[in-house]
Amino acid sequence: MQNAAFAALGLDWRYLAFEVAPENLRAAIEGAKVMGFAGLNLTVPHKLLAVNLMDALDESARVWGAVNTIRFEGRTPQSDWRPPGHFEKDAPVEIRTVGFNTDADALVNALRADLQLELSGKKVLLLGAGGAGRTAALRLAAENVSALFLVNRTSSKILEIQQEIKQKFPAVYVGLDYPKPPHSEIDLLINATSLGLKSDDPSPLDEKLFSFRQTAAVYDMIYRPSATALLRAARSAGCTTANGLGMLLYQGARAFEIWTGKTAPLEVMRRALEHNIYGL
Ligand code: ATR
């Protein structure tokens, strides 16, 4: 999607993938810096580690506690920091790393675009409390959902998230179980577990404890396969559904804008994703 976007805007840039062991993350970032990279994306397991490696953090990375996008900035002779692409003739005297998080807002943008959902005042059941689940819980709380029900295999993790939300967003009710009467009807169920990534994975939802009749919409952060067991069951039960492709798209579009300073060509990027991931 990034290469399609560069091409669409006539930028002579390339997006490449590298596999880096966690213990080499610092060296990899330093290497990219001295080789004149404009920026980096990071994924599992680097997003938390990178927070402490940055020279500066954008508010998004500070608030959500994870970095998925790095921009290399150069210091001009006048001593201000400029994004890449501004140093065609003279190399900057010094380069710094700035960490951003584009994942958290991507969830809100995807829910708005794909499920026509405004989160304020809504009740949400969130399955999963790993990296993606934690960020989603905090972001949903920041969006003023009225109630958040957290379910995870390892219960200590949802307890920690509940404490964090209590401190930062005291108006949001956080339950540590499936919703029960009189609050058993909700607006949205989100899967943030990794159950569903393998095509024979079972659904992460315990249908003995929660029925699809209790929710209007179901969102699965997984985009490959395009329809997990959870989404297939939700669809047959009549729920509105969407998979995680929108999240992938919106986090990438924002990263593109952070690096290039230009508006991301969203439809070009969406078509590139659909072509590369689903062969459409
Ligand atoms: P990510 O960065 O994608 O969030 P992660 O931090 O490894 O990845 O989190 C994976 C999530 O999927 C966790 O909520 C995990 O539950 P635990 O916290 O109990 O480990 C959940 N998960 C993974 N495999 C699971 C399984 N077989 N059954 C239920 N939950 C599972």
Tab-separated table of N, CA and C in Angstrom, residues 92-181:
chain	number	residue	atom	x	y	z
A	92	PRO	N	21.727	17.023	6.528
A	92	PRO	CA	21.521	17.674	7.826
A	92	PRO	C	22.726	17.442	8.742
A	93	VAL	N	22.944	18.388	9.663
A	93	VAL	CA	24.094	18.256	10.554
A	93	VAL	C	23.883	17.168	11.594
A	94	GLU	N	22.618	16.925	11.913
A	94	GLU	CA	22.325	15.936	12.950
A	94	GLU	C	20.954	15.349	12.640
A	95	ILE	N	20.758	14.068	12.949
A	95	ILE	CA	19.453	13.447	12.706
A	95	ILE	C	18.909	12.892	14.017
A	96	ARG	N	17.583	13.084	14.242
A	96	ARG	CA	16.972	12.507	15.454
A	96	ARG	C	15.795	11.613	15.065
A	97	THR	N	15.429	10.719	16.003
A	97	THR	CA	14.275	9.849	15.789
A	97	THR	C	13.090	10.397	16.568
A	98	VAL	N	11.923	10.441	15.928
A	98	VAL	CA	10.692	10.834	16.613
A	98	VAL	C	9.693	9.683	16.483
A	99	GLY	N	9.180	9.216	17.624
A	99	GLY	CA	8.253	8.076	17.636
A	99	GLY	C	6.808	8.526	17.643
A	100	PHE	N	5.983	7.876	16.830
A	100	PHE	CA	4.543	8.157	16.737
A	100	PHE	C	3.764	6.855	16.929
A	101	ASN	N	2.488	6.987	17.244
A	101	ASN	CA	1.603	5.821	17.227
A	101	ASN	C	0.425	6.123	16.306
A	102	THR	N	0.287	5.331	15.256
A	102	THR	CA	-0.844	5.556	14.329
A	102	THR	C	-1.869	4.427	14.429
A	103	ASP	N	-1.613	3.446	15.319
A	103	ASP	CA	-2.540	2.309	15.474
A	103	ASP	C	-3.830	2.699	16.187
A	104	ALA	N	-3.670	3.475	17.258
A	104	ALA	CA	-4.817	3.733	18.133
A	104	ALA	C	-5.920	4.483	17.373
A	105	ASP	N	-5.555	5.567	16.686
A	105	ASP	CA	-6.566	6.319	15.934
A	105	ASP	C	-7.124	5.500	14.776
A	106	ALA	N	-6.318	4.574	14.255
A	106	ALA	CA	-6.774	3.775	13.110
A	106	ALA	C	-8.003	2.947	13.478
A	107	LEU	N	-8.056	2.472	14.715
A	107	LEU	CA	-9.231	1.688	15.138
A	107	LEU	C	-10.488	2.564	15.075
A	108	VAL	N	-10.400	3.770	15.625
A	108	VAL	CA	-11.561	4.664	15.648
A	108	VAL	C	-11.983	5.032	14.212
A	109	ASN	N	-10.987	5.321	13.368
A	109	ASN	CA	-11.293	5.661	11.972
A	109	ASN	C	-11.938	4.497	11.239
A	110	ALA	N	-11.443	3.278	11.495
A	110	ALA	CA	-11.984	2.101	10.805
A	110	ALA	C	-13.414	1.820	11.271
A	111	LEU	N	-13.672	1.949	12.563
A	111	LEU	CA	-15.035	1.696	13.063
A	111	LEU	C	-16.009	2.710	12.483
A	112	ARG	N	-15.538	3.939	12.335
A	112	ARG	CA	-16.377	4.995	11.762
A	112	ARG	C	-16.643	4.707	10.284
A	113	ALA	N	-15.594	4.363	9.549
A	113	ALA	CA	-15.744	4.184	8.100
A	113	ALA	C	-16.458	2.877	7.750
A	114	ASP	N	-16.106	1.789	8.441
A	114	ASP	CA	-16.604	0.473	8.020
A	114	ASP	C	-17.896	0.056	8.716
A	115	LEU	N	-18.139	0.587	9.928
A	115	LEU	CA	-19.366	0.205	10.644
A	115	LEU	C	-20.263	1.417	10.914
A	116	GLN	N	-19.880	2.576	10.392
A	116	GLN	CA	-20.639	3.830	10.607
A	116	GLN	C	-20.917	4.022	12.098
A	117	LEU	N	-19.910	3.792	12.922
A	117	LEU	CA	-20.083	3.817	14.365
A	117	LEU	C	-19.349	4.991	15.007
A	118	GLU	N	-20.088	5.820	15.727
A	118	GLU	CA	-19.483	6.853	16.579
A	118	GLU	C	-19.475	6.287	17.990
A	119	LEU	N	-18.331	6.282	18.637
A	119	LEU	CA	-18.174	5.490	19.856
A	119	LEU	C	-18.709	6.155	21.125
A	120	SER	N	-18.818	7.472	21.102
A	120	SER	CA	-19.221	8.177	22.318
A	120	SER	C	-20.554	7.625	22.847
A	121	GLY	N	-20.561	7.240	24.129
A	121	GLY	CA	-21.787	6.733	24.765
A	121	GLY	C	-22.102	5.277	24.489
A	122	LYS	N	-21.278	4.606	23.675
A	122	LYS	CA	-21.585	3.229	23.291
A	122	LYS	C	-21.056	2.221	24.325
A	123	LYS	N	-21.617	0.999	24.278
A	123	LYS	CA	-21.142	-0.096	25.140
A	123	LYS	C	-20.390	-1.095	24.278
A	124	VAL	N	-19.191	-1.450	24.718
A	124	VAL	CA	-18.317	-2.280	23.888
A	124	VAL	C	-17.775	-3.464	24.687
A	125	LEU	N	-17.808	-4.645	24.078
A	125	LEU	CA	-17.155	-5.833	24.647
A	125	LEU	C	-15.866	-6.061	23.869
A	126	LEU	N	-14.734	-6.094	24.595
A	126	LEU	CA	-13.432	-6.235	23.943
A	126	LEU	C	-12.794	-7.554	24.363
A	127	LEU	N	-12.518	-8.410	23.387
A	127	LEU	CA	-11.846	-9.682	23.661
A	127	LEU	C	-10.366	-9.518	23.389
A	128	GLY	N	-9.520	-9.825	24.391
A	128	GLY	CA	-8.070	-9.741	24.187
A	128	GLY	C	-7.460	-8.564	24.920
A	129	ALA	N	-6.310	-8.807	25.541
A	129	ALA	CA	-5.653	-7.754	26.324
A	129	ALA	C	-4.144	-7.808	26.122
A	130	GLY	N	-3.714	-8.193	24.924
A	130	GLY	CA	-2.296	-8.106	24.574
A	130	GLY	C	-2.005	-6.672	24.152
A	131	GLY	N	-0.978	-6.477	23.323
A	131	GLY	CA	-0.612	-5.128	22.890
A	131	GLY	C	-1.777	-4.435	22.192
A	132	ALA	N	-2.389	-5.113	21.238
A	132	ALA	CA	-3.471	-4.505	20.459
A	132	ALA	C	-4.694	-4.260	21.337
A	133	GLY	N	-4.997	-5.209	22.219
A	133	GLY	CA	-6.164	-5.087	23.091
A	133	GLY	C	-6.019	-3.932	24.065
A	134	ARG	N	-4.816	-3.789	24.644
A	134	ARG	CA	-4.595	-2.711	25.620
A	134	ARG	C	-4.764	-1.342	24.952
A	135	THR	N	-4.125	-1.163	23.805
A	135	THR	CA	-4.242	0.121	23.101
A	135	THR	C	-5.699	0.393	22.733
A	136	ALA	N	-6.403	-0.642	22.268
A	136	ALA	CA	-7.807	-0.460	21.874
A	136	ALA	C	-8.642	-0.039	23.082
A	137	ALA	N	-8.431	-0.696	24.235
A	137	ALA	CA	-9.227	-0.382	25.429
A	137	ALA	C	-9.038	1.085	25.821
A	138	LEU	N	-7.783	1.535	25.835
A	138	LEU	CA	-7.508	2.921	26.238
A	138	LEU	C	-8.075	3.906	25.217
A	139	ARG	N	-7.939	3.571	23.937
A	139	ARG	CA	-8.433	4.475	22.892
A	139	ARG	C	-9.953	4.586	22.931
A	140	LEU	N	-10.632	3.442	23.184
A	140	LEU	CA	-12.099	3.455	23.282
A	140	LEU	C	-12.535	4.285	24.484
A	141	ALA	N	-11.799	4.158	25.595
A	141	ALA	CA	-12.128	4.941	26.791
A	141	ALA	C	-11.966	6.430	26.488
A	142	ALA	N	-10.909	6.773	25.742
A	142	ALA	CA	-10.680	8.183	25.396
A	142	ALA	C	-11.786	8.719	24.496
A	143	GLU	N	-12.469	7.816	23.811
A	143	GLU	CA	-13.548	8.217	22.905
A	143	GLU	C	-14.878	8.349	23.666
A	144	ASN	N	-14.809	8.209	25.013
A	144	ASN	CA	-15.997	8.339	25.872
A	144	ASN	C	-17.051	7.267	25.657
A	145	VAL	N	-16.634	6.023	25.442
A	145	VAL	CA	-17.636	4.955	25.471
A	145	VAL	C	-18.229	4.965	26.880
A	146	SER	N	-19.495	4.512	27.020
A	146	SER	CA	-20.076	4.547	28.378
A	146	SER	C	-19.635	3.332	29.173
A	147	ALA	N	-19.486	2.186	28.509
A	147	ALA	CA	-19.081	0.971	29.230
A	147	ALA	C	-18.171	0.118	28.363
A	148	LEU	N	-17.196	-0.460	29.036
A	148	LEU	CA	-16.230	-1.326	28.365
A	148	LEU	C	-16.189	-2.639	29.140
A	149	PHE	N	-16.476	-3.754	28.443
A	149	PHE	CA	-16.413	-5.062	29.086
A	149	PHE	C	-15.173	-5.761	28.542
A	150	LEU	N	-14.269	-6.139	29.439
A	150	LEU	CA	-12.995	-6.723	29.014
A	150	LEU	C	-12.973	-8.209	29.335
A	151	VAL	N	-12.589	-9.021	28.349
A	151	VAL	CA	-12.479	-10.466	28.537
A	151	VAL	C	-11.137	-10.909	27.985
A	152	ASN	N	-10.381	-11.672	28.773
A	152	ASN	CA	-9.092	-12.184	28.294
A	152	ASN	C	-8.777	-13.507	28.980
A	153	ARG	N	-8.064	-14.381	28.273
A	153	ARG	CA	-7.670	-15.675	28.839
A	153	ARG	C	-6.903	-15.471	30.146
A	154	THR	N	-5.947	-14.526	30.135
A	154	THR	CA	-5.157	-14.227	31.332
A	154	THR	C	-5.772	-13.021	32.032
A	155	SER	N	-6.411	-13.267	33.190
A	155	SER	CA	-7.235	-12.198	33.773
A	155	SER	C	-6.401	-11.067	34.371
A	156	SER	N	-5.129	-11.328	34.755
A	156	SER	CA	-4.318	-10.257	35.353
A	156	SER	C	-4.182	-9.074	34.392
A	157	LYS	N	-4.160	-9.364	33.086
A	157	LYS	CA	-3.950	-8.279	32.113
A	157	LYS	C	-5.147	-7.335	32.054
A	158	ILE	N	-6.384	-7.890	32.173
A	158	ILE	CA	-7.546	-6.983	32.108
A	158	ILE	C	-7.671	-6.191	33.404
A	159	LEU	N	-7.207	-6.777	34.504
A	159	LEU	CA	-7.205	-6.030	35.776
A	159	LEU	C	-6.314	-4.796	35.664
A	160	GLU	N	-5.136	-4.977	35.088
A	160	GLU	CA	-4.203	-3.855	34.907
A	160	GLU	C	-4.816	-2.765	34.032
A	161	ILE	N	-5.465	-3.195	32.939
A	161	ILE	CA	-6.078	-2.213	32.030
A	161	ILE	C	-7.212	-1.479	32.747
A	162	GLN	N	-7.983	-2.224	33.551
A	162	GLN	CA	-9.077	-1.593	34.307
A	162	GLN	C	-8.522	-0.501	35.226
A	163	GLN	N	-7.416	-0.800	35.905
A	163	GLN	CA	-6.802	0.191	36.809
A	163	GLN	C	-6.377	1.437	36.032
A	164	GLU	N	-5.746	1.196	34.877
A	164	GLU	CA	-5.235	2.313	34.076
A	164	GLU	C	-6.394	3.200	33.601
A	165	ILE	N	-7.497	2.562	33.171
A	165	ILE	CA	-8.638	3.347	32.684
A	165	ILE	C	-9.296	4.109	33.838
A	166	LYS	N	-9.372	3.459	35.011
A	166	LYS	CA	-9.937	4.126	36.192
A	166	LYS	C	-9.196	5.427	36.477
A	167	GLN	N	-7.870	5.383	36.346
A	167	GLN	CA	-7.053	6.574	36.611
A	167	GLN	C	-7.233	7.643	35.548
A	168	LYS	N	-7.162	7.204	34.281
A	168	LYS	CA	-7.125	8.189	33.197
A	168	LYS	C	-8.496	8.623	32.707
A	169	PHE	N	-9.472	7.718	32.761
A	169	PHE	CA	-10.818	8.017	32.232
A	169	PHE	C	-11.871	7.552	33.243
A	170	PRO	N	-11.969	8.225	34.398
A	170	PRO	CA	-12.820	7.729	35.490
A	170	PRO	C	-14.303	7.628	35.137
A	171	ALA	N	-14.749	8.325	34.088
A	171	ALA	CA	-16.186	8.283	33.767
A	171	ALA	C	-16.584	6.991	33.048
A	172	VAL	N	-15.603	6.227	32.583
A	172	VAL	CA	-15.925	5.023	31.807
A	172	VAL	C	-16.080	3.815	32.735
A	173	TYR	N	-17.244	3.136	32.649
A	173	TYR	CA	-17.432	1.908	33.437
A	173	TYR	C	-16.627	0.787	32.789
A	174	VAL	N	-15.818	0.073	33.587
A	174	VAL	CA	-15.056	-1.058	33.032
A	174	VAL	C	-15.443	-2.337	33.770
A	175	GLY	N	-16.038	-3.277	33.060
A	175	GLY	CA	-16.394	-4.576	33.634
A	175	GLY	C	-15.378	-5.620	33.213
A	176	LEU	N	-15.161	-6.615	34.104
A	176	LEU	CA	-14.147	-7.630	33.800
A	176	LEU	C	-14.799	-8.962	33.455
A	177	ASP	N	-15.820	-8.906	32.640
A	177	ASP	CA	-16.519	-10.137	32.263
A	177	ASP	C	-17.451	-9.816	31.100
A	178	TYR	N	-18.120	-10.870	30.585
A	178	TYR	CA	-19.146	-10.626	29.573
A	178	TYR	C	-20.257	-9.787	30.207
A	179	PRO	N	-20.895	-8.907	29.421
A	179	PRO	CA	-21.966	-8.077	29.991
A	179	PRO	C	-23.148	-8.922	30.466
A	180	LYS	N	-23.673	-8.554	31.617
A	180	LYS	CA	-24.809	-9.301	32.198
A	180	LYS	C	-25.963	-8.316	32.425
A	181	PRO	N	-27.210	-8.812	32.515
A	181	PRO	CA	-28.339	-7.920	32.764
A	181	PRO	C	-28.075	-7.055	33.999
